[in-house]
Amino acid sequence: MTSANKTGQTPSKRAPSARVSDHLFAAIPTIWLALFFLAPLGFTVVYSFGNSLFGAVELGFTLKNYQTALSGFYLTTFLRTVQFAVTASALCLVVAFPVAYFIARKAGRFRTLALVLILIPYFSSFLVRVMSWQILLARGGVVEVILNFLHLHDGPLDLLDTKTAVFIGMVYAYLPIAIVPLFVVLDRIPGPLLEASRDLGASRFQTFWAVTLPLARPGIATAVLLTAVPMLGEMVIPKLLGGSRGVLMGQAISSQYLQSQNYALGSAMAVLVLIAVAVVVAALARLTKGFAEVSA
Amino acid sequence: MSARAASPGQGDFRRRATDAGLSVWFVLAILFLFAPIAVSILYSFNLGVVGKQTSHFTGWTLEWYPAAWNDLALRRSVQTSLYVAFWAALIALAMGASLGYALVRHPSPRVRRWLSGLTYILLIVPEVVIGVSLLLFYAVTGVPLGAATLIAGITPAAIAVTALIVRARALTLDPRLEEAAADLGSTRLKTLWFIVLPQLLPAILAGGLMSYAFCFDNLVVAAFLTTPAVNTLPVYLYGSLQYGPAPSVYAAATVVFLFTVTLLGLAALCFRLSRKPGRTGAS
């Protein structure tokens, strides 16, 4: 019944079928997106099967580009990208979960302020923030000074142009977007449910493990989706913080278009990224479906 | 449970320790998120070495703010970004509002399912893929790159964000209000304008604002679609990195950031003020 209300499907004599306005509301954005989103993606898929000439593509059907994209340097890059995205997304989740938990359960009257604080960095230039990490991570930079001060590290710290720097940058850039969905699910868990678990004798840890965590699954899935997927295509952070070593798919695809002018190979690599994205989405859909079955 | 009953002091201590740990973690996360912003503001006052930014602070100066203002290429890129973000946000606002409403209210479940599928696809295709696809698309169809192609290219993700915000609000609309309006003789157009739009307006404006910030800062899609004549601020900065950025870049970023935060603050204030009379009237 609630779903009928939500969707405006309540039986009514005056609204038996779609009106002109309903069709317009659905059609106008669809046409716009078909033109500037779906059609370009379609071109990419078609071109990924074409024969590459320099700066041009002869249309046809060949799997040659995929063979190239799945061998040697390109395969290594692809696998490295998947590994980076999965690891960085997991790290992001680990950092984000306590923050979201704190805001949802412990922040009290400061929760709006806390949420605003999390979101403000999003409105400053992404590029400048990543550039600032170069300054922070540089030899003799702030991070080195702090770690030395805390005796967690001795002497100079060569973080810039390493994998670690890329991970720091990725976790940094996607942290707010991981916190928000986690906050939303944790906020919705009714307090009495947790009290009941405690009253029935579960320890704090057992309550967290058996009640909070399963209920937070949709939020975890969303957080992973919103971080891992853009990480699969990330091209700025690895370039600025990772140096020339450890090129990821984003840069590799971009250079096929902007430098090598091999559109066909670039398209095949872009399609491979889309396939990786689809696999992530399918895996996460299974995770949340399992949740729906449990709750039903 | 008996352990818990026997030693409440211990449980209390553990709870406090967990809470303290969470607070510390939160503060560290905030410091982590704001550290680069603080650095970018601080280093906009850095003397630098021969006009280039350095990772060591070499001394205070105010010269980079006028330098940024006098850098014509930088200023033009800011103007382009403002222009592009404005039109892209306006399109995203209109398209996103329409899509968000259709996601909830289109009579056919099949259309609704297709529309929500489309919305989620918009959000999960990596930007670099969208960027190269649009470059290819424009090259193949022979459309010359310019401001319009850039604006069109950065709208899809912004449309999805706006649509989801509007959808969340549209779900709370009471369909009986629209039926009542129809009963009282209102045309569909009038109902949309006087009943539906005012209720959705805060969400639509919030979506437009998000889109504006989002489009202004877009780097990856724009990197493929800019030309020497149409160059946005992030792309200009990205290009300038090859030669080592000047502190004036940080000065420009600081001014833009303060401008954006002020704009958001004003928007939040308007939103609050617009809600207040309704509240006092209800109570």
Coordinates of C-alpha atoms in Angstrom, one line a residue:
Chain A
M1 CA 0.0 0.0 0.0
T2 CA 2.8 2.3 0.9
S3 CA 4.4 1.6 -2.5
A4 CA 1.2 2.4 -4.2
N5 CA 1.1 5.7 -2.5
K6 CA 4.7 6.4 -3.2
T7 CA 4.4 5.9 -6.9
G8 CA 1.1 7.7 -7.2
Q9 CA -0.7 4.6 -8.4
T10 CA -3.6 5.0 -6.1
P11 CA -6.7 4.1 -8.1
S12 CA -8.3 7.3 -9.2
K13 CA -10.9 8.1 -11.9
R14 CA -9.0 11.1 -13.1
A15 CA -5.7 9.6 -13.6
P16 CA -6.3 6.3 -15.4
S17 CA -3.3 6.5 -17.8
A18 CA -0.2 8.6 -18.5
R19 CA -0.8 12.2 -19.4
V20 CA 1.2 14.2 -21.9
S21 CA 3.2 15.9 -19.1
D22 CA 4.2 12.5 -17.7
H23 CA 5.6 11.5 -21.0
L24 CA 7.4 14.8 -21.4
F25 CA 9.0 14.5 -18.0
A26 CA 10.4 11.1 -18.9
A27 CA 11.2 11.8 -22.5
I28 CA 13.1 15.1 -22.4
P29 CA 15.9 14.0 -20.1
T30 CA 16.0 10.6 -21.8
I31 CA 16.6 12.2 -25.2
W32 CA 19.3 14.5 -23.8
L33 CA 21.1 11.6 -22.1
A34 CA 20.7 9.4 -25.2
L35 CA 22.4 12.0 -27.2
F36 CA 25.2 13.1 -24.9
F37 CA 25.8 9.9 -22.9
L38 CA 24.4 6.7 -24.4
A39 CA 25.4 7.5 -28.0
P40 CA 29.0 8.3 -27.2
L41 CA 29.3 5.1 -25.1
G42 CA 27.9 3.2 -28.1
F43 CA 30.5 4.8 -30.4
T44 CA 33.2 3.6 -28.0
V45 CA 31.9 0.1 -28.0
V46 CA 31.7 0.0 -31.8
Y47 CA 35.2 1.5 -32.2
S48 CA 36.7 -1.0 -29.8
F49 CA 36.1 -3.6 -32.5
G50 CA 37.6 -1.5 -35.3
N51 CA 40.9 -1.5 -37.0
S52 CA 43.2 1.2 -35.9
L53 CA 45.0 3.4 -38.4
F54 CA 47.0 6.3 -37.1
G55 CA 44.6 9.0 -35.8
A56 CA 41.7 7.2 -37.4
V57 CA 39.7 4.0 -37.2
E58 CA 38.5 1.7 -39.9
L59 CA 35.2 0.2 -38.7
G60 CA 34.9 -3.5 -38.8
F61 CA 34.9 -6.4 -36.4
T62 CA 38.2 -7.5 -34.9
L63 CA 39.2 -8.6 -31.5
K64 CA 42.7 -7.5 -32.1
N65 CA 42.4 -4.4 -29.8
Y66 CA 41.2 -6.6 -26.9
Q67 CA 44.1 -9.0 -27.5
T68 CA 46.5 -6.1 -27.2
A69 CA 44.6 -4.6 -24.2
L70 CA 44.8 -8.0 -22.4
S71 CA 48.5 -8.7 -22.9
G72 CA 51.8 -7.4 -21.7
F73 CA 52.0 -3.9 -20.3
Y74 CA 48.3 -3.2 -20.8
L75 CA 47.2 -6.4 -18.9
T76 CA 49.5 -5.5 -16.1
T77 CA 48.1 -2.0 -15.9
F78 CA 44.5 -3.4 -16.0
L79 CA 45.2 -5.8 -13.1
R80 CA 47.1 -3.2 -11.2
T81 CA 44.1 -0.8 -11.5
V82 CA 41.6 -3.4 -10.3
Q83 CA 44.0 -4.2 -7.3
F84 CA 44.4 -0.5 -6.5
A85 CA 40.7 0.2 -6.7
V86 CA 39.7 -2.8 -4.5
T87 CA 42.4 -2.1 -1.9
A88 CA 41.8 1.7 -1.8
S89 CA 38.1 1.2 -1.6
A90 CA 38.5 -1.2 1.4
L91 CA 40.9 1.2 3.1
C92 CA 38.4 4.0 2.5
L93 CA 35.6 1.9 4.1
V94 CA 37.8 1.1 7.2
V95 CA 38.5 4.8 7.7
A96 CA 35.0 5.9 6.9
F97 CA 33.0 3.5 9.1
P98 CA 34.0 4.8 12.6
V99 CA 33.5 8.4 11.3
A100 CA 30.0 7.6 10.1
Y101 CA 29.3 5.7 13.3
F102 CA 30.4 8.6 15.4
I103 CA 28.3 11.1 13.5
A104 CA 25.2 8.9 13.5
R105 CA 25.4 7.6 17.1
K106 CA 27.6 9.9 19.2
A107 CA 27.7 13.4 17.8
G108 CA 24.4 14.4 19.4
R109 CA 23.6 18.0 18.6
F110 CA 26.8 18.5 16.7
R111 CA 25.7 16.0 14.0
T112 CA 24.7 18.6 11.4
L113 CA 27.9 20.5 12.0
A114 CA 29.9 17.2 11.7
L115 CA 28.2 16.3 8.4
V116 CA 28.8 19.8 7.0
L117 CA 32.5 19.6 8.0
I118 CA 32.8 16.3 6.1
L119 CA 31.2 17.8 3.0
I120 CA 32.9 21.2 2.9
P121 CA 36.2 19.9 1.4
Y122 CA 34.1 18.7 -1.6
F123 CA 33.5 22.2 -2.6
S124 CA 37.1 23.2 -2.9
S125 CA 39.1 22.4 -6.0
F126 CA 39.9 18.7 -6.2
L127 CA 43.0 19.3 -8.2
V128 CA 44.4 21.9 -5.8
R129 CA 43.8 19.5 -2.9
V130 CA 45.7 16.7 -4.6
M131 CA 48.5 19.2 -5.4
S132 CA 48.6 20.2 -1.7
W133 CA 49.2 16.5 -0.9
Q134 CA 52.4 16.8 -2.9
I135 CA 53.5 19.6 -0.5
L136 CA 52.4 17.6 2.6
L137 CA 54.1 14.4 1.5
A138 CA 57.3 16.0 0.1
R139 CA 60.7 15.4 1.7
G140 CA 60.8 17.6 4.8
G141 CA 57.0 18.2 4.5
V142 CA 54.4 18.3 7.2
V143 CA 53.7 14.5 7.3
E144 CA 57.4 13.8 7.7
V145 CA 57.8 16.3 10.5
I146 CA 54.7 15.0 12.4
L147 CA 55.8 11.3 12.1
N148 CA 59.3 12.2 13.3
F149 CA 57.8 14.2 16.2
L150 CA 55.7 11.2 17.3
H151 CA 58.7 8.9 16.9
L152 CA 56.7 6.8 14.4
H153 CA 59.4 7.3 11.8
D154 CA 63.0 8.5 11.9
G155 CA 64.7 10.6 9.3
P156 CA 63.5 11.7 5.9
L157 CA 60.3 10.1 4.5
D158 CA 60.2 9.4 0.7
L159 CA 56.4 9.0 0.3
L160 CA 55.9 11.1 -2.8
D161 CA 55.8 9.0 -6.1
T162 CA 55.0 5.8 -4.2
K163 CA 52.1 3.4 -4.1
T164 CA 51.5 4.6 -0.5
A165 CA 51.0 8.2 -1.7
V166 CA 48.5 7.0 -4.3
F167 CA 46.6 5.1 -1.6
I168 CA 46.6 8.2 0.7
G169 CA 45.3 10.4 -2.1
M170 CA 42.6 7.9 -3.1
V171 CA 41.4 7.4 0.5
Y172 CA 41.5 11.2 0.9
A173 CA 39.6 12.0 -2.2
Y174 CA 36.8 9.5 -1.7
L175 CA 36.4 9.6 2.1
P176 CA 33.4 12.0 2.2
I177 CA 31.5 10.0 -0.4
A178 CA 32.0 6.8 1.6
I179 CA 30.9 8.4 4.8
V180 CA 27.6 9.7 3.6
P181 CA 25.8 6.3 2.7
L182 CA 27.3 4.7 5.8
F183 CA 25.9 7.5 7.9
V184 CA 22.5 7.2 6.3
V185 CA 22.1 3.4 7.1
L186 CA 23.6 3.7 10.6
D187 CA 21.3 6.6 11.4
R188 CA 18.3 4.5 10.4
I189 CA 19.1 1.6 12.8
P190 CA 16.6 2.0 15.6
G191 CA 18.2 2.5 19.0
P192 CA 15.7 0.2 20.8
L193 CA 16.9 -2.7 18.5
L194 CA 20.5 -2.3 19.9
E195 CA 19.2 -2.0 23.4
A196 CA 17.2 -5.2 22.9
S197 CA 20.3 -7.0 21.8
R198 CA 22.1 -5.8 24.9
D199 CA 19.2 -6.8 27.2
L200 CA 19.2 -10.2 25.7
G201 CA 22.8 -10.6 26.8
A202 CA 24.9 -9.8 23.8
S203 CA 28.1 -8.1 24.5
R204 CA 28.9 -4.7 22.9
F205 CA 31.0 -6.4 20.3
Q206 CA 28.4 -9.2 19.6
T207 CA 25.7 -6.5 19.1
F208 CA 27.9 -4.7 16.7
W209 CA 28.8 -7.8 14.8
A210 CA 25.3 -9.5 14.7
V211 CA 23.0 -6.5 14.6
T212 CA 24.7 -3.2 13.5
L213 CA 26.9 -4.6 10.8
P214 CA 24.3 -6.7 8.9
L215 CA 21.9 -3.8 9.0
A216 CA 24.6 -1.6 7.6
R217 CA 25.2 -3.8 4.6
P218 CA 23.3 -1.7 2.0
G219 CA 25.3 1.4 3.1
I220 CA 28.5 -0.6 2.9
A221 CA 27.6 -1.7 -0.6
T222 CA 26.8 1.8 -1.7
A223 CA 30.0 3.2 -0.2
V224 CA 32.1 0.5 -2.0
L225 CA 30.2 1.3 -5.2
L226 CA 30.7 5.0 -5.0
T227 CA 34.4 4.7 -4.2
A228 CA 35.7 1.6 -6.1
V229 CA 34.0 2.6 -9.4
P230 CA 35.5 6.0 -9.9
M231 CA 38.8 4.6 -8.6
L232 CA 38.8 2.2 -11.6
G233 CA 39.0 5.3 -13.9
E234 CA 41.0 7.6 -11.7
M235 CA 43.7 9.4 -13.7
V236 CA 44.7 12.5 -11.7
I237 CA 45.7 11.1 -8.3
P238 CA 48.1 8.4 -9.6
K239 CA 49.7 10.9 -12.0
L240 CA 50.3 13.6 -9.3
L241 CA 51.2 11.4 -6.4
G242 CA 52.4 8.2 -8.0
G243 CA 54.9 9.6 -10.4
S244 CA 55.7 7.8 -13.6
R245 CA 55.7 4.3 -11.9
G246 CA 52.5 2.4 -11.5
V247 CA 50.4 3.9 -14.3
L248 CA 46.7 3.1 -13.9
M249 CA 44.0 2.5 -16.5
G250 CA 42.7 6.1 -16.4
Q251 CA 46.0 7.5 -17.6
A252 CA 46.6 4.6 -20.0
I253 CA 43.2 5.3 -21.7
S254 CA 43.8 9.0 -21.8
S255 CA 47.2 8.7 -23.4
Q256 CA 45.8 6.4 -26.1
Y257 CA 43.4 9.2 -27.0
L258 CA 45.5 12.3 -26.4
Q259 CA 49.0 11.1 -27.3
S260 CA 49.1 7.8 -29.3
Q261 CA 45.9 8.6 -31.2
N262 CA 45.1 4.9 -31.1
Y263 CA 41.3 5.3 -30.6
A264 CA 40.5 1.7 -31.2
L265 CA 42.8 0.4 -28.5
G266 CA 41.7 3.2 -26.2
S267 CA 38.1 2.2 -26.8
A268 CA 38.8 -1.4 -26.0
M269 CA 40.5 -0.4 -22.8
A270 CA 37.6 1.8 -21.9
V271 CA 35.2 -1.1 -22.5
L272 CA 37.4 -3.3 -20.2
V273 CA 37.0 -0.7 -17.5
L274 CA 33.2 -0.8 -18.0
I275 CA 33.2 -4.6 -17.7
A276 CA 35.2 -4.3 -14.4
V277 CA 32.6 -1.8 -13.2
A278 CA 29.8 -4.1 -14.2
V279 CA 31.4 -7.0 -12.2
V280 CA 31.7 -4.7 -9.1
V281 CA 28.1 -3.7 -9.5
A282 CA 26.9 -7.3 -9.9
A283 CA 28.9 -8.4 -6.8
L284 CA 27.5 -5.6 -4.7
A285 CA 23.9 -6.3 -6.0
R286 CA 24.3 -9.8 -4.7
L287 CA 25.5 -8.5 -1.3
T288 CA 22.4 -6.3 -0.9
K289 CA 20.0 -8.9 -2.2
G290 CA 21.3 -11.2 0.5
F291 CA 20.4 -8.5 2.9
A292 CA 16.9 -8.1 1.5
E293 CA 16.3 -11.8 1.9
V294 CA 17.5 -11.8 5.5
S295 CA 15.3 -8.9 6.4
A296 CA 12.2 -10.3 4.7
Chain B
M1 CA 25.1 -11.0 31.0
S2 CA 26.1 -11.9 34.5
A3 CA 29.5 -10.4 33.9
R4 CA 27.8 -7.2 32.8
A5 CA 25.6 -7.2 35.9
A6 CA 28.5 -8.0 38.2
S7 CA 30.8 -5.3 37.0
P8 CA 28.9 -2.3 35.7
G9 CA 32.0 -0.1 36.3
Q10 CA 34.0 -2.1 33.9
G11 CA 31.4 -1.9 31.1
D12 CA 31.0 1.7 31.7
F13 CA 34.7 2.2 31.4
R14 CA 34.8 0.2 28.1
R15 CA 31.9 2.3 26.7
R16 CA 33.7 5.5 27.5
A17 CA 36.9 4.2 26.0
T18 CA 35.1 3.3 22.8
D19 CA 33.4 6.7 22.7
A20 CA 36.7 8.5 23.3
G21 CA 38.3 6.4 20.6
L22 CA 35.5 7.3 18.1
S23 CA 35.8 11.0 18.9
V24 CA 39.5 10.9 18.4
W25 CA 39.1 9.1 15.1
F26 CA 36.5 11.6 14.0
V27 CA 38.8 14.6 14.8
L28 CA 41.7 12.9 13.0
A29 CA 39.5 12.4 9.9
I30 CA 38.5 16.0 9.9
L31 CA 42.1 17.1 10.2
F32 CA 42.9 14.7 7.4
L33 CA 40.2 16.2 5.2
F34 CA 41.1 19.8 5.9
A35 CA 44.9 19.5 5.9
P36 CA 45.3 20.0 2.1
I37 CA 42.9 22.9 2.1
A38 CA 44.8 24.6 5.0
V39 CA 48.0 24.0 3.0
S40 CA 46.6 25.4 -0.2
I41 CA 45.5 28.6 1.7
L42 CA 48.8 28.9 3.5
Y43 CA 50.9 28.3 0.4
S44 CA 49.0 31.0 -1.5
F45 CA 51.1 33.4 0.8
N46 CA 54.3 31.5 0.1
L47 CA 57.1 33.5 -1.5
G48 CA 58.2 30.4 -3.5
V49 CA 61.4 30.4 -5.6
V50 CA 61.6 32.3 -8.9
G51 CA 57.8 32.5 -9.1
K52 CA 57.3 28.7 -8.6
Q53 CA 55.6 26.9 -5.7
T54 CA 57.9 25.1 -3.4
S55 CA 57.2 22.4 -0.8
H56 CA 59.1 24.4 1.8
F57 CA 57.6 27.6 3.0
T58 CA 60.1 30.3 2.0
G59 CA 58.4 33.4 3.5
W60 CA 55.2 35.4 3.5
T61 CA 54.0 37.6 0.7
L62 CA 50.8 39.0 -0.6
E63 CA 51.9 39.4 -4.1
W64 CA 50.2 36.3 -5.5
Y65 CA 46.7 37.6 -5.2
P66 CA 47.3 40.6 -7.5
A67 CA 49.5 38.3 -9.6
A68 CA 46.6 35.8 -10.0
W69 CA 44.2 38.7 -10.9
N70 CA 46.7 40.1 -13.5
D71 CA 47.3 36.7 -15.1
L72 CA 45.0 37.0 -18.1
A73 CA 45.0 33.3 -19.0
L74 CA 44.1 32.4 -15.5
R75 CA 41.4 35.0 -15.3
R76 CA 39.9 33.9 -18.6
S77 CA 39.9 30.3 -17.4
V78 CA 37.9 31.3 -14.3
Q79 CA 35.5 33.2 -16.5
T80 CA 35.0 30.2 -18.8
S81 CA 34.5 27.9 -15.7
L82 CA 31.9 30.2 -14.3
Y83 CA 30.1 30.4 -17.6
V84 CA 30.3 26.7 -18.3
A85 CA 29.3 25.7 -14.8
F86 CA 26.3 28.1 -14.9
W87 CA 24.8 26.8 -18.1
A88 CA 25.6 23.2 -17.2
A89 CA 24.0 23.6 -13.8
L90 CA 20.9 25.2 -15.3
I91 CA 20.5 22.3 -17.8
A92 CA 21.1 19.8 -15.0
L93 CA 18.6 21.5 -12.8
A94 CA 15.8 21.4 -15.4
M95 CA 16.6 17.9 -16.7
G96 CA 17.3 16.5 -13.2
A97 CA 14.1 17.9 -11.8
S98 CA 12.1 16.4 -14.7
L99 CA 13.9 13.1 -14.4
G100 CA 13.6 13.0 -10.6
Y101 CA 9.8 13.6 -10.8
A102 CA 9.3 11.1 -13.5
L103 CA 11.3 8.5 -11.5
V104 CA 8.6 8.7 -8.8
R105 CA 5.4 9.7 -10.7
H106 CA 5.5 8.1 -14.2
P107 CA 2.4 5.9 -14.3
S108 CA 4.2 3.0 -16.0
P109 CA 6.4 0.9 -13.7
R110 CA 8.4 -0.2 -16.7
V111 CA 9.3 3.4 -17.6
R112 CA 10.2 4.1 -14.0
R113 CA 12.5 1.0 -13.9
W114 CA 14.2 2.0 -17.1
L115 CA 14.6 5.6 -15.9
S116 CA 16.2 4.5 -12.6
G117 CA 18.5 2.1 -14.4
L118 CA 19.6 5.0 -16.6
T119 CA 20.2 7.2 -13.6
Y120 CA 22.4 4.7 -11.8
I121 CA 24.4 4.0 -15.0
L122 CA 25.1 7.7 -15.2
L123 CA 26.6 7.5 -11.8
I124 CA 28.8 4.5 -12.2
V125 CA 30.5 5.0 -15.6
P126 CA 34.0 6.4 -14.7
E127 CA 34.5 9.9 -15.9
V128 CA 37.5 9.0 -18.0
V129 CA 35.3 6.7 -20.1
I130 CA 32.7 9.4 -20.5
G131 CA 35.5 11.9 -21.5
V132 CA 37.1 9.7 -24.2
S133 CA 33.6 8.6 -25.5
L134 CA 32.5 12.2 -26.0
L135 CA 35.8 13.1 -27.6
L136 CA 35.3 10.3 -30.0
F137 CA 31.6 11.1 -30.5
Y138 CA 32.3 14.7 -31.4
A139 CA 35.2 13.8 -33.6
V140 CA 33.2 11.2 -35.6
T141 CA 30.0 13.4 -35.9
G142 CA 32.2 16.3 -36.9
V143 CA 30.9 18.7 -34.3
P144 CA 33.6 21.3 -33.5
L145 CA 34.6 21.5 -29.9
G146 CA 33.5 24.6 -28.1
A147 CA 31.8 25.9 -25.0
A148 CA 28.4 24.2 -26.0
T149 CA 30.0 20.7 -26.5
L150 CA 31.8 21.0 -23.2
I151 CA 28.6 22.1 -21.4
A152 CA 26.6 19.2 -22.9
G153 CA 29.4 16.8 -22.0
I154 CA 29.6 17.5 -18.3
T155 CA 25.8 17.5 -17.7
P156 CA 25.0 13.8 -17.5
A157 CA 26.5 13.1 -14.1
A158 CA 25.1 16.4 -12.7
I159 CA 21.6 15.4 -14.0
A160 CA 21.8 12.1 -12.1
V161 CA 22.8 13.8 -8.9
T162 CA 20.0 16.4 -9.2
A163 CA 17.5 13.6 -10.1
L164 CA 18.3 11.6 -7.0
I165 CA 17.9 14.6 -4.8
V166 CA 14.6 15.6 -6.4
R167 CA 13.4 12.0 -6.3
A168 CA 14.0 11.8 -2.5
R169 CA 11.7 14.8 -2.1
A170 CA 9.1 13.7 -4.7
L171 CA 8.7 10.4 -2.7
T172 CA 7.3 12.4 0.2
L173 CA 4.7 14.3 -1.9
D174 CA 1.1 13.4 -1.1
P175 CA -0.6 12.5 -4.4
R176 CA -4.0 13.5 -2.8
L177 CA -2.9 17.1 -3.0
E178 CA -2.7 17.0 -6.7
E179 CA -6.0 15.1 -7.0
A180 CA -7.6 17.7 -4.8
A181 CA -6.3 20.4 -7.1
A182 CA -7.7 18.5 -10.1
D183 CA -11.1 18.1 -8.3
L184 CA -11.2 21.8 -7.7
G185 CA -10.8 22.4 -11.5
S186 CA -7.1 23.0 -11.8
T187 CA -5.5 22.1 -15.1
R188 CA -2.6 19.7 -15.1
L189 CA -0.2 22.6 -15.9
K190 CA -1.5 24.8 -13.1
T191 CA -1.3 21.9 -10.7
L192 CA 2.3 21.3 -11.6
W193 CA 3.2 25.0 -11.3
F194 CA 1.3 25.8 -8.1
I195 CA 1.2 22.6 -6.2
V196 CA 4.1 20.3 -7.3
L197 CA 6.8 22.8 -8.1
P198 CA 6.8 24.8 -4.8
Q199 CA 7.1 21.5 -2.9
L200 CA 10.0 20.3 -5.0
L201 CA 11.7 23.7 -5.2
P202 CA 14.2 23.3 -2.2
A203 CA 15.3 20.0 -3.6
I204 CA 15.6 21.3 -7.2
L205 CA 17.7 24.3 -6.0
A206 CA 19.9 22.1 -3.8
G207 CA 20.5 19.8 -6.9
G208 CA 21.3 22.9 -9.0
L209 CA 23.8 24.1 -6.5
M210 CA 25.5 20.7 -6.2
S211 CA 25.6 20.6 -10.0
Y212 CA 27.2 24.0 -10.1
A213 CA 30.0 23.1 -7.7
F214 CA 30.4 19.7 -9.5
C215 CA 30.6 21.2 -13.0
F216 CA 32.8 24.1 -11.9
D217 CA 35.4 21.6 -10.6
N218 CA 35.1 19.0 -13.3
L219 CA 38.5 18.1 -14.5
V220 CA 38.5 14.7 -16.1
V221 CA 35.7 15.0 -18.7
A222 CA 36.7 18.6 -19.4
A223 CA 40.3 17.6 -20.0
F224 CA 39.2 15.9 -23.2
L225 CA 36.8 18.5 -24.4
T226 CA 38.6 21.8 -23.8
T227 CA 40.3 23.7 -26.6
P228 CA 42.9 26.5 -26.4
A229 CA 39.9 28.9 -26.8
V230 CA 37.7 27.3 -24.2
N231 CA 39.8 26.3 -21.2
T232 CA 38.3 25.9 -17.7
L233 CA 40.2 26.6 -14.5
P234 CA 40.9 23.0 -13.4
V235 CA 42.1 22.1 -16.9
Y236 CA 44.3 25.2 -17.0
L237 CA 45.8 24.3 -13.6
Y238 CA 46.3 20.7 -14.7
G239 CA 48.2 21.9 -17.8
S240 CA 50.2 24.4 -15.8
L241 CA 51.5 21.6 -13.5
Q242 CA 54.0 20.5 -16.1
Y243 CA 56.0 23.7 -15.6
G244 CA 55.5 23.6 -11.8
P245 CA 52.5 25.5 -10.5
A246 CA 52.9 29.1 -9.4
P247 CA 51.6 30.2 -5.9
S248 CA 49.1 32.4 -7.8
V249 CA 47.3 29.2 -8.6
Y250 CA 46.8 28.6 -4.9
A251 CA 45.7 32.2 -4.5
A252 CA 43.0 31.8 -7.3
A253 CA 41.9 28.5 -5.7
T254 CA 41.6 30.1 -2.3
V255 CA 39.4 33.0 -3.7
V256 CA 37.2 30.5 -5.6
F257 CA 36.9 28.3 -2.5
L258 CA 35.9 31.2 -0.2
F259 CA 33.4 32.4 -2.9
T260 CA 31.8 28.9 -3.1
V261 CA 31.6 28.5 0.6
T262 CA 30.0 31.9 0.9
L263 CA 27.5 31.0 -1.8
L264 CA 26.6 27.7 0.0
G265 CA 26.3 29.5 3.3
L266 CA 23.9 32.0 1.7
A267 CA 21.9 29.2 0.1
A268 CA 21.7 27.4 3.4
L269 CA 20.5 30.6 5.1
C270 CA 17.8 31.2 2.4
F271 CA 16.7 27.6 2.8
R272 CA 16.3 28.0 6.6
L273 CA 14.6 31.4 6.3
S274 CA 12.1 30.0 3.7
R275 CA 11.2 27.2 6.0
K276 CA 10.7 29.2 9.2
P277 CA 7.4 30.9 8.5
G278 CA 5.8 27.6 7.7
R279 CA 7.0 26.2 11.0
T280 CA 5.8 28.9 13.2
G281 CA 2.5 28.9 11.4
A282 CA 2.1 25.2 12.1
S283 CA 2.9 25.3 15.8

